[in-house]
Structures are given as structure tokens and as C-alpha cells.
Amino acid sequence: MNGKPIGVLNLQGGVCEHIDHLQRLGIDARPVKQEKDFDGLAGLILPGGESTCLARLLRIFAIDEIIIRGFRKGMKLWGTCAGAILLAGKLTGEAPHLGLIDIEVQRNCFGSQLDSFACESSVPKISPDPVPLTFIRAPKILRVGEGVEALLRMDDFIAAAESPEVLVTVFHPELTGCLAFHRYFARKCGLHPHEEGDLDPTWDKTSWTKLSRIK
């Protein structure tokens, strides 16, 4: 493992899957949920899950304040799906939560769980090859503000965006064997991930279960 660790917020959602991807890149990755867990992190991933539940837990345990303090000290952030909702500066029809990137997000834009889907798309800044994308009750990014770059536009919405400090994706890179987004975020955190290809042939849908006892 090299450099400072990247934490994955361990309240709900795809924690093990993100940690598995980061470890495949040689990155020190760990679950975080208490204030002491945040010490020395290069970056933090806010995984997918149920955004209303996650926002409530952030407030109850004052983790929102811990994240904001870490962010102000230079900790980079990546929100996937629900995590992107939590980080957005504006939410359609409701008050924002952390508000750490100038984007507008609308929740649950594709219907129910049954309307989830997978596809591929080109994201040149992330990978020279098409990247597999998995959308599960996904939100849409409707607008990006000054200082925010849209990394992937699809039809009438933005699916990935970033500021210098924050990355957001409305899909789930941790649910595919592609390491491209995790490698990109590790570099954004100033780390040096392994460079051996974007698709890991040893990954399968059960790879994360080796970490399933994380508490």
C-alpha cells in the first residue's frame, strides 16, 4: 500500500465494493464512521445507498461536521449516486445536505429499482476505453456551476462531474470490474495507484464478499 489512506464512509451502501477496488490498485483503503477514523485521510468516498437515511445518520452522529472540517483541510471527496446527492450544492425541491460542490441534482430520475440499467460510455478524462456504467435508482445532475467540469453528459443530464476537490458520479463504478474511476480518484488524492489496465480480470460480482465482515 502506498501513501495516505482513502476512507469509505461506513454507514450504509457499497462500502466493501469500494474498498475492494481501491485495494486492487494498491491503495490503503479503510471504512470510516467515527471521528478518529478520519485522521490523516487523503480522500473520502461517500458510497451509494439511501440518501435520506444517510443524510439523517450524518446529522445524528455529527459526521457532516467532521467531513466538512476534513474537506477544508484538503481531504478530497467522491460521491457515488446517493453520495453525489449528499455533496450537491442544490437539490431540486429540497434543501441540500453537505453542499460541497456547485451542482444541481434531482433524485430518483429513472423510476423504481426495476428501472435500473447498465451501459457503456466514453469518458476521455477517465479512460481511453469505454467505461461500463451501472445505474441503480440513479439521480441526475441537471447543472454544474462555475469551477465544475462535466466529465460525462448523457442525453438530457450529466452523469459525472468534478471540481478540483470533489468528484461525483450518479452511477456505481464499484459494481463493475473497471478500476478507472477509482484510479482517477486516487490520483486526485495525490496517490500513486497501480497502472496495470482498467479492467481487472480477477474481479467478479462476489469479490467484495471477502470484506463482508467490515463493521
mmCIF file of C-alpha atoms in Angstrom:
data_model
loop_
_atom_site.group_PDB
_atom_site.id
_atom_site.type_symbol
_atom_site.label_atom_id
_atom_site.label_comp_id
_atom_site.label_asym_id
_atom_site.label_seq_id
_atom_site.Cartn_x
_atom_site.Cartn_y
_atom_site.Cartn_z
ATOM 1 C CA MET A 1 0.000 0.000 0.000
ATOM 2 C CA ASN A 2 1.259 3.484 -0.789
ATOM 3 C CA GLY A 3 0.674 6.931 0.679
ATOM 4 C CA LYS A 4 -2.134 8.132 2.902
ATOM 5 C CA PRO A 5 -5.326 6.089 3.113
ATOM 6 C CA ILE A 6 -8.651 6.695 1.401
ATOM 7 C CA GLY A 7 -11.676 6.211 3.621
ATOM 8 C CA VAL A 8 -15.095 4.885 2.649
ATOM 9 C CA LEU A 9 -17.973 6.217 4.728
ATOM 10 C CA ASN A 10 -19.273 3.134 6.540
ATOM 11 C CA LEU A 11 -22.889 3.954 7.357
ATOM 12 C CA GLN A 12 -24.779 2.233 4.558
ATOM 13 C CA GLY A 13 -24.319 1.170 0.941
ATOM 14 C CA GLY A 14 -21.454 -0.231 -1.147
ATOM 15 C CA VAL A 15 -18.615 0.101 1.353
ATOM 16 C CA CYS A 16 -16.891 -3.258 0.756
ATOM 17 C CA GLU A 17 -17.100 -2.908 -3.020
ATOM 18 C CA HIS A 18 -15.247 0.429 -2.976
ATOM 19 C CA ILE A 19 -12.586 -0.874 -0.601
ATOM 20 C CA ASP A 20 -12.033 -3.922 -2.812
ATOM 21 C CA HIS A 21 -11.461 -1.726 -5.880
ATOM 22 C CA LEU A 22 -9.016 0.554 -4.072
ATOM 23 C CA GLN A 23 -7.035 -2.358 -2.658
ATOM 24 C CA ARG A 24 -6.708 -3.820 -6.165
ATOM 25 C CA LEU A 25 -4.931 -0.569 -7.048
ATOM 26 C CA GLY A 26 -2.546 -0.876 -4.098
ATOM 27 C CA ILE A 27 -4.269 1.888 -2.156
ATOM 28 C CA ASP A 28 -4.673 1.759 1.618
ATOM 29 C CA ALA A 29 -8.464 1.828 1.962
ATOM 30 C CA ARG A 30 -10.498 1.614 5.141
ATOM 31 C CA PRO A 31 -14.066 2.013 6.403
ATOM 32 C CA VAL A 32 -14.689 5.140 8.489
ATOM 33 C CA LYS A 33 -17.568 6.035 10.789
ATOM 34 C CA GLN A 34 -16.081 7.612 13.939
ATOM 35 C CA GLU A 35 -14.211 10.900 14.233
ATOM 36 C CA LYS A 36 -10.879 9.181 14.903
ATOM 37 C CA ASP A 37 -11.236 7.181 11.668
ATOM 38 C CA PHE A 38 -10.959 10.386 9.609
ATOM 39 C CA ASP A 39 -7.485 11.310 10.827
ATOM 40 C CA GLY A 40 -4.913 11.517 8.038
ATOM 41 C CA LEU A 41 -7.208 10.606 5.131
ATOM 42 C CA ALA A 42 -6.157 11.696 1.647
ATOM 43 C CA GLY A 43 -9.720 11.250 0.442
ATOM 44 C CA LEU A 44 -13.177 10.014 1.368
ATOM 45 C CA ILE A 45 -15.733 8.123 -0.719
ATOM 46 C CA LEU A 46 -19.416 8.629 0.106
ATOM 47 C CA PRO A 47 -20.949 5.471 -1.389
ATOM 48 C CA GLY A 48 -24.359 4.816 -2.834
ATOM 49 C CA GLY A 49 -27.219 3.815 -0.582
ATOM 50 C CA GLU A 50 -30.401 5.559 0.515
ATOM 51 C CA SER A 51 -29.687 9.280 0.556
ATOM 52 C CA THR A 52 -32.411 10.254 3.046
ATOM 53 C CA CYS A 53 -31.186 7.643 5.525
ATOM 54 C CA LEU A 54 -27.547 8.625 5.015
ATOM 55 C CA ALA A 55 -28.299 12.325 5.477
ATOM 56 C CA ARG A 56 -30.123 11.582 8.735
ATOM 57 C CA LEU A 57 -27.229 9.485 10.052
ATOM 58 C CA LEU A 58 -24.743 12.223 9.109
ATOM 59 C CA ARG A 59 -26.696 14.697 11.209
ATOM 60 C CA ILE A 60 -27.404 12.404 14.167
ATOM 61 C CA PHE A 61 -23.750 11.498 14.651
ATOM 62 C CA ALA A 62 -22.386 14.926 13.562
ATOM 63 C CA ILE A 63 -20.382 13.245 10.793
ATOM 64 C CA ASP A 64 -21.403 16.020 8.422
ATOM 65 C CA GLU A 65 -19.322 18.445 10.507
ATOM 66 C CA ILE A 66 -16.356 16.049 10.509
ATOM 67 C CA ILE A 67 -16.489 15.709 6.718
ATOM 68 C CA ILE A 68 -16.667 19.470 6.211
ATOM 69 C CA ARG A 69 -13.692 20.022 8.529
ATOM 70 C CA GLY A 70 -11.661 17.387 6.693
ATOM 71 C CA PHE A 71 -12.617 18.889 3.346
ATOM 72 C CA ARG A 72 -11.441 22.339 4.460
ATOM 73 C CA LYS A 73 -8.107 20.790 5.447
ATOM 74 C CA GLY A 74 -7.621 19.299 1.973
ATOM 75 C CA MET A 75 -9.356 15.914 2.072
ATOM 76 C CA LYS A 76 -10.708 15.088 -1.414
ATOM 77 C CA LEU A 77 -14.247 13.718 -1.775
ATOM 78 C CA TRP A 78 -16.029 11.373 -4.168
ATOM 79 C CA GLY A 79 -19.762 10.755 -4.020
ATOM 80 C CA THR A 80 -21.369 7.901 -5.963
ATOM 81 C CA CYS A 81 -25.146 8.008 -6.516
ATOM 82 C CA ALA A 82 -26.515 8.837 -3.031
ATOM 83 C CA GLY A 83 -23.088 10.249 -2.184
ATOM 84 C CA ALA A 84 -23.422 12.696 -5.078
ATOM 85 C CA ILE A 85 -26.783 13.797 -3.677
ATOM 86 C CA LEU A 86 -25.209 14.436 -0.271
ATOM 87 C CA LEU A 87 -22.396 16.538 -1.771
ATOM 88 C CA ALA A 88 -24.546 18.639 -4.124
ATOM 89 C CA GLY A 89 -24.897 22.368 -3.539
ATOM 90 C CA LYS A 90 -28.515 22.295 -4.741
ATOM 91 C CA LEU A 91 -31.210 19.610 -4.739
ATOM 92 C CA THR A 92 -34.376 20.012 -6.781
ATOM 93 C CA GLY A 93 -37.306 20.545 -4.423
ATOM 94 C CA GLU A 94 -35.436 20.090 -1.124
ATOM 95 C CA ALA A 95 -32.668 21.537 0.988
ATOM 96 C CA PRO A 96 -29.073 20.439 0.268
ATOM 97 C CA HIS A 97 -27.005 18.473 2.761
ATOM 98 C CA LEU A 98 -23.206 18.953 2.675
ATOM 99 C CA GLY A 99 -23.247 21.405 -0.258
ATOM 100 C CA LEU A 100 -19.575 20.985 -1.187
ATOM 101 C CA ILE A 101 -19.789 21.073 -4.999
ATOM 102 C CA ASP A 102 -21.730 23.545 -7.147
ATOM 103 C CA ILE A 103 -24.099 21.200 -8.938
ATOM 104 C CA GLU A 104 -27.868 20.779 -9.030
ATOM 105 C CA VAL A 105 -29.134 17.227 -8.569
ATOM 106 C CA GLN A 106 -32.593 15.694 -8.927
ATOM 107 C CA ARG A 107 -33.192 12.426 -7.086
ATOM 108 C CA ASN A 108 -34.717 9.162 -8.408
ATOM 109 C CA CYS A 109 -34.930 10.241 -12.032
ATOM 110 C CA PHE A 110 -35.191 6.829 -13.680
ATOM 111 C CA GLY A 111 -38.056 5.239 -11.756
ATOM 112 C CA SER A 112 -38.030 2.276 -9.393
ATOM 113 C CA GLN A 113 -35.355 -0.326 -8.657
ATOM 114 C CA LEU A 114 -36.713 -2.314 -11.609
ATOM 115 C CA ASP A 115 -35.689 0.513 -13.935
ATOM 116 C CA SER A 116 -32.007 0.174 -13.062
ATOM 117 C CA PHE A 117 -29.756 -0.411 -16.075
ATOM 118 C CA ALA A 118 -26.191 -0.883 -17.292
ATOM 119 C CA CYS A 119 -24.447 0.563 -20.345
ATOM 120 C CA GLU A 120 -21.052 1.736 -21.584
ATOM 121 C CA SER A 121 -19.856 5.222 -22.400
ATOM 122 C CA SER A 122 -16.700 7.086 -23.307
ATOM 123 C CA VAL A 123 -15.233 9.269 -20.552
ATOM 124 C CA PRO A 124 -11.967 10.521 -22.098
ATOM 125 C CA LYS A 125 -10.575 12.128 -18.943
ATOM 126 C CA ILE A 126 -11.021 8.853 -17.041
ATOM 127 C CA SER A 127 -10.054 6.155 -19.552
ATOM 128 C CA PRO A 128 -9.101 5.802 -23.244
ATOM 129 C CA ASP A 129 -11.584 2.906 -23.494
ATOM 130 C CA PRO A 130 -15.363 2.834 -22.985
ATOM 131 C CA VAL A 131 -16.269 2.548 -19.306
ATOM 132 C CA PRO A 132 -19.051 0.252 -18.002
ATOM 133 C CA LEU A 133 -21.725 2.150 -16.065
ATOM 134 C CA THR A 134 -24.318 0.786 -13.630
ATOM 135 C CA PHE A 135 -27.314 2.987 -12.726
ATOM 136 C CA ILE A 136 -29.462 1.990 -9.727
ATOM 137 C CA ARG A 137 -32.354 4.345 -8.864
ATOM 138 C CA ALA A 138 -29.960 6.999 -10.048
ATOM 139 C CA PRO A 139 -30.234 10.766 -9.697
ATOM 140 C CA LYS A 140 -29.424 13.186 -12.491
ATOM 141 C CA ILE A 141 -27.045 16.125 -12.378
ATOM 142 C CA LEU A 142 -29.025 18.901 -14.068
ATOM 143 C CA ARG A 143 -26.480 21.719 -13.905
ATOM 144 C CA VAL A 144 -22.865 22.400 -12.996
ATOM 145 C CA GLY A 145 -21.699 25.759 -11.705
ATOM 146 C CA GLU A 146 -18.545 27.784 -12.097
ATOM 147 C CA GLY A 147 -15.397 25.797 -11.427
ATOM 148 C CA VAL A 148 -17.128 22.447 -12.016
ATOM 149 C CA GLU A 149 -16.409 20.333 -15.106
ATOM 150 C CA ALA A 150 -18.906 17.898 -16.615
ATOM 151 C CA LEU A 151 -16.977 14.681 -17.269
ATOM 152 C CA LEU A 152 -19.846 12.736 -18.847
ATOM 153 C CA ARG A 153 -23.021 14.023 -20.490
ATOM 154 C CA MET A 154 -25.780 11.549 -21.397
ATOM 155 C CA ASP A 155 -28.983 12.577 -23.152
ATOM 156 C CA ASP A 156 -30.530 15.342 -21.013
ATOM 157 C CA PHE A 157 -28.321 15.048 -17.936
ATOM 158 C CA ILE A 158 -24.774 14.979 -16.595
ATOM 159 C CA ALA A 159 -23.654 11.643 -15.149
ATOM 160 C CA ALA A 160 -20.211 12.611 -13.784
ATOM 161 C CA ALA A 161 -18.624 15.909 -12.797
ATOM 162 C CA GLU A 162 -15.770 17.289 -10.749
ATOM 163 C CA SER A 163 -14.316 20.351 -9.108
ATOM 164 C CA PRO A 164 -10.653 20.437 -8.076
ATOM 165 C CA GLU A 165 -11.644 18.984 -4.685
ATOM 166 C CA VAL A 166 -14.734 16.836 -5.379
ATOM 167 C CA LEU A 167 -15.723 14.069 -7.814
ATOM 168 C CA VAL A 168 -19.358 12.988 -8.268
ATOM 169 C CA THR A 169 -20.849 10.119 -10.270
ATOM 170 C CA VAL A 170 -24.544 9.201 -10.400
ATOM 171 C CA PHE A 171 -23.665 5.595 -11.304
ATOM 172 C CA HIS A 172 -21.769 2.872 -9.415
ATOM 173 C CA PRO A 173 -18.206 2.165 -10.675
ATOM 174 C CA GLU A 174 -17.675 -0.169 -7.711
ATOM 175 C CA LEU A 175 -20.226 -2.627 -9.161
ATOM 176 C CA THR A 176 -18.153 -3.396 -12.269
ATOM 177 C CA GLY A 177 -14.671 -4.816 -12.779
ATOM 178 C CA CYS A 178 -13.419 -1.482 -14.111
ATOM 179 C CA LEU A 179 -10.895 0.322 -11.909
ATOM 180 C CA ALA A 180 -10.677 3.504 -13.996
ATOM 181 C CA PHE A 181 -12.718 5.813 -11.746
ATOM 182 C CA HIS A 182 -11.068 4.552 -8.569
ATOM 183 C CA ARG A 183 -7.632 5.058 -10.148
ATOM 184 C CA TYR A 184 -8.634 8.565 -11.198
ATOM 185 C CA PHE A 185 -9.841 9.441 -7.699
ATOM 186 C CA ALA A 186 -6.672 8.036 -6.109
ATOM 187 C CA ARG A 187 -4.599 10.286 -8.361
ATOM 188 C CA LYS A 188 -6.864 13.220 -7.478
ATOM 189 C CA CYS A 189 -5.948 12.493 -3.849
ATOM 190 C CA GLY A 190 -2.232 12.732 -4.725
ATOM 191 C CA LEU A 191 -1.665 8.970 -4.519
ATOM 192 C CA HIS A 192 0.054 6.603 -6.955
ATOM 193 C CA PRO A 193 -2.218 3.654 -7.816
ATOM 194 C CA HIS A 194 -1.126 0.637 -9.821
ATOM 195 C CA GLU A 195 -1.293 1.323 -13.553
ATOM 196 C CA GLU A 196 -1.973 -2.173 -14.946
ATOM 197 C CA GLY A 197 -5.092 -1.665 -17.081
ATOM 198 C CA ASP A 198 -8.609 -0.522 -16.266
ATOM 199 C CA LEU A 199 -10.353 -3.924 -16.282
ATOM 200 C CA ASP A 200 -9.304 -6.389 -13.582
ATOM 201 C CA PRO A 201 -9.819 -9.930 -14.958
ATOM 202 C CA THR A 202 -9.807 -11.408 -11.428
ATOM 203 C CA TRP A 203 -12.867 -9.393 -10.345
ATOM 204 C CA ASP A 204 -16.357 -10.870 -10.235
ATOM 205 C CA LYS A 205 -19.636 -9.878 -8.618
ATOM 206 C CA THR A 206 -18.764 -11.672 -5.388
ATOM 207 C CA SER A 207 -15.209 -10.321 -4.987
ATOM 208 C CA TRP A 208 -16.299 -7.887 -2.276
ATOM 209 C CA THR A 209 -17.522 -10.712 -0.002
ATOM 210 C CA LYS A 210 -14.010 -11.278 1.309
ATOM 211 C CA LEU A 211 -14.518 -7.948 3.090
ATOM 212 C CA SER A 212 -18.112 -8.554 4.179
ATOM 213 C CA ARG A 213 -17.247 -8.669 7.893
ATOM 214 C CA ILE A 214 -16.312 -4.987 7.924
ATOM 215 C CA LYS A 215 -18.106 -3.241 10.788
#
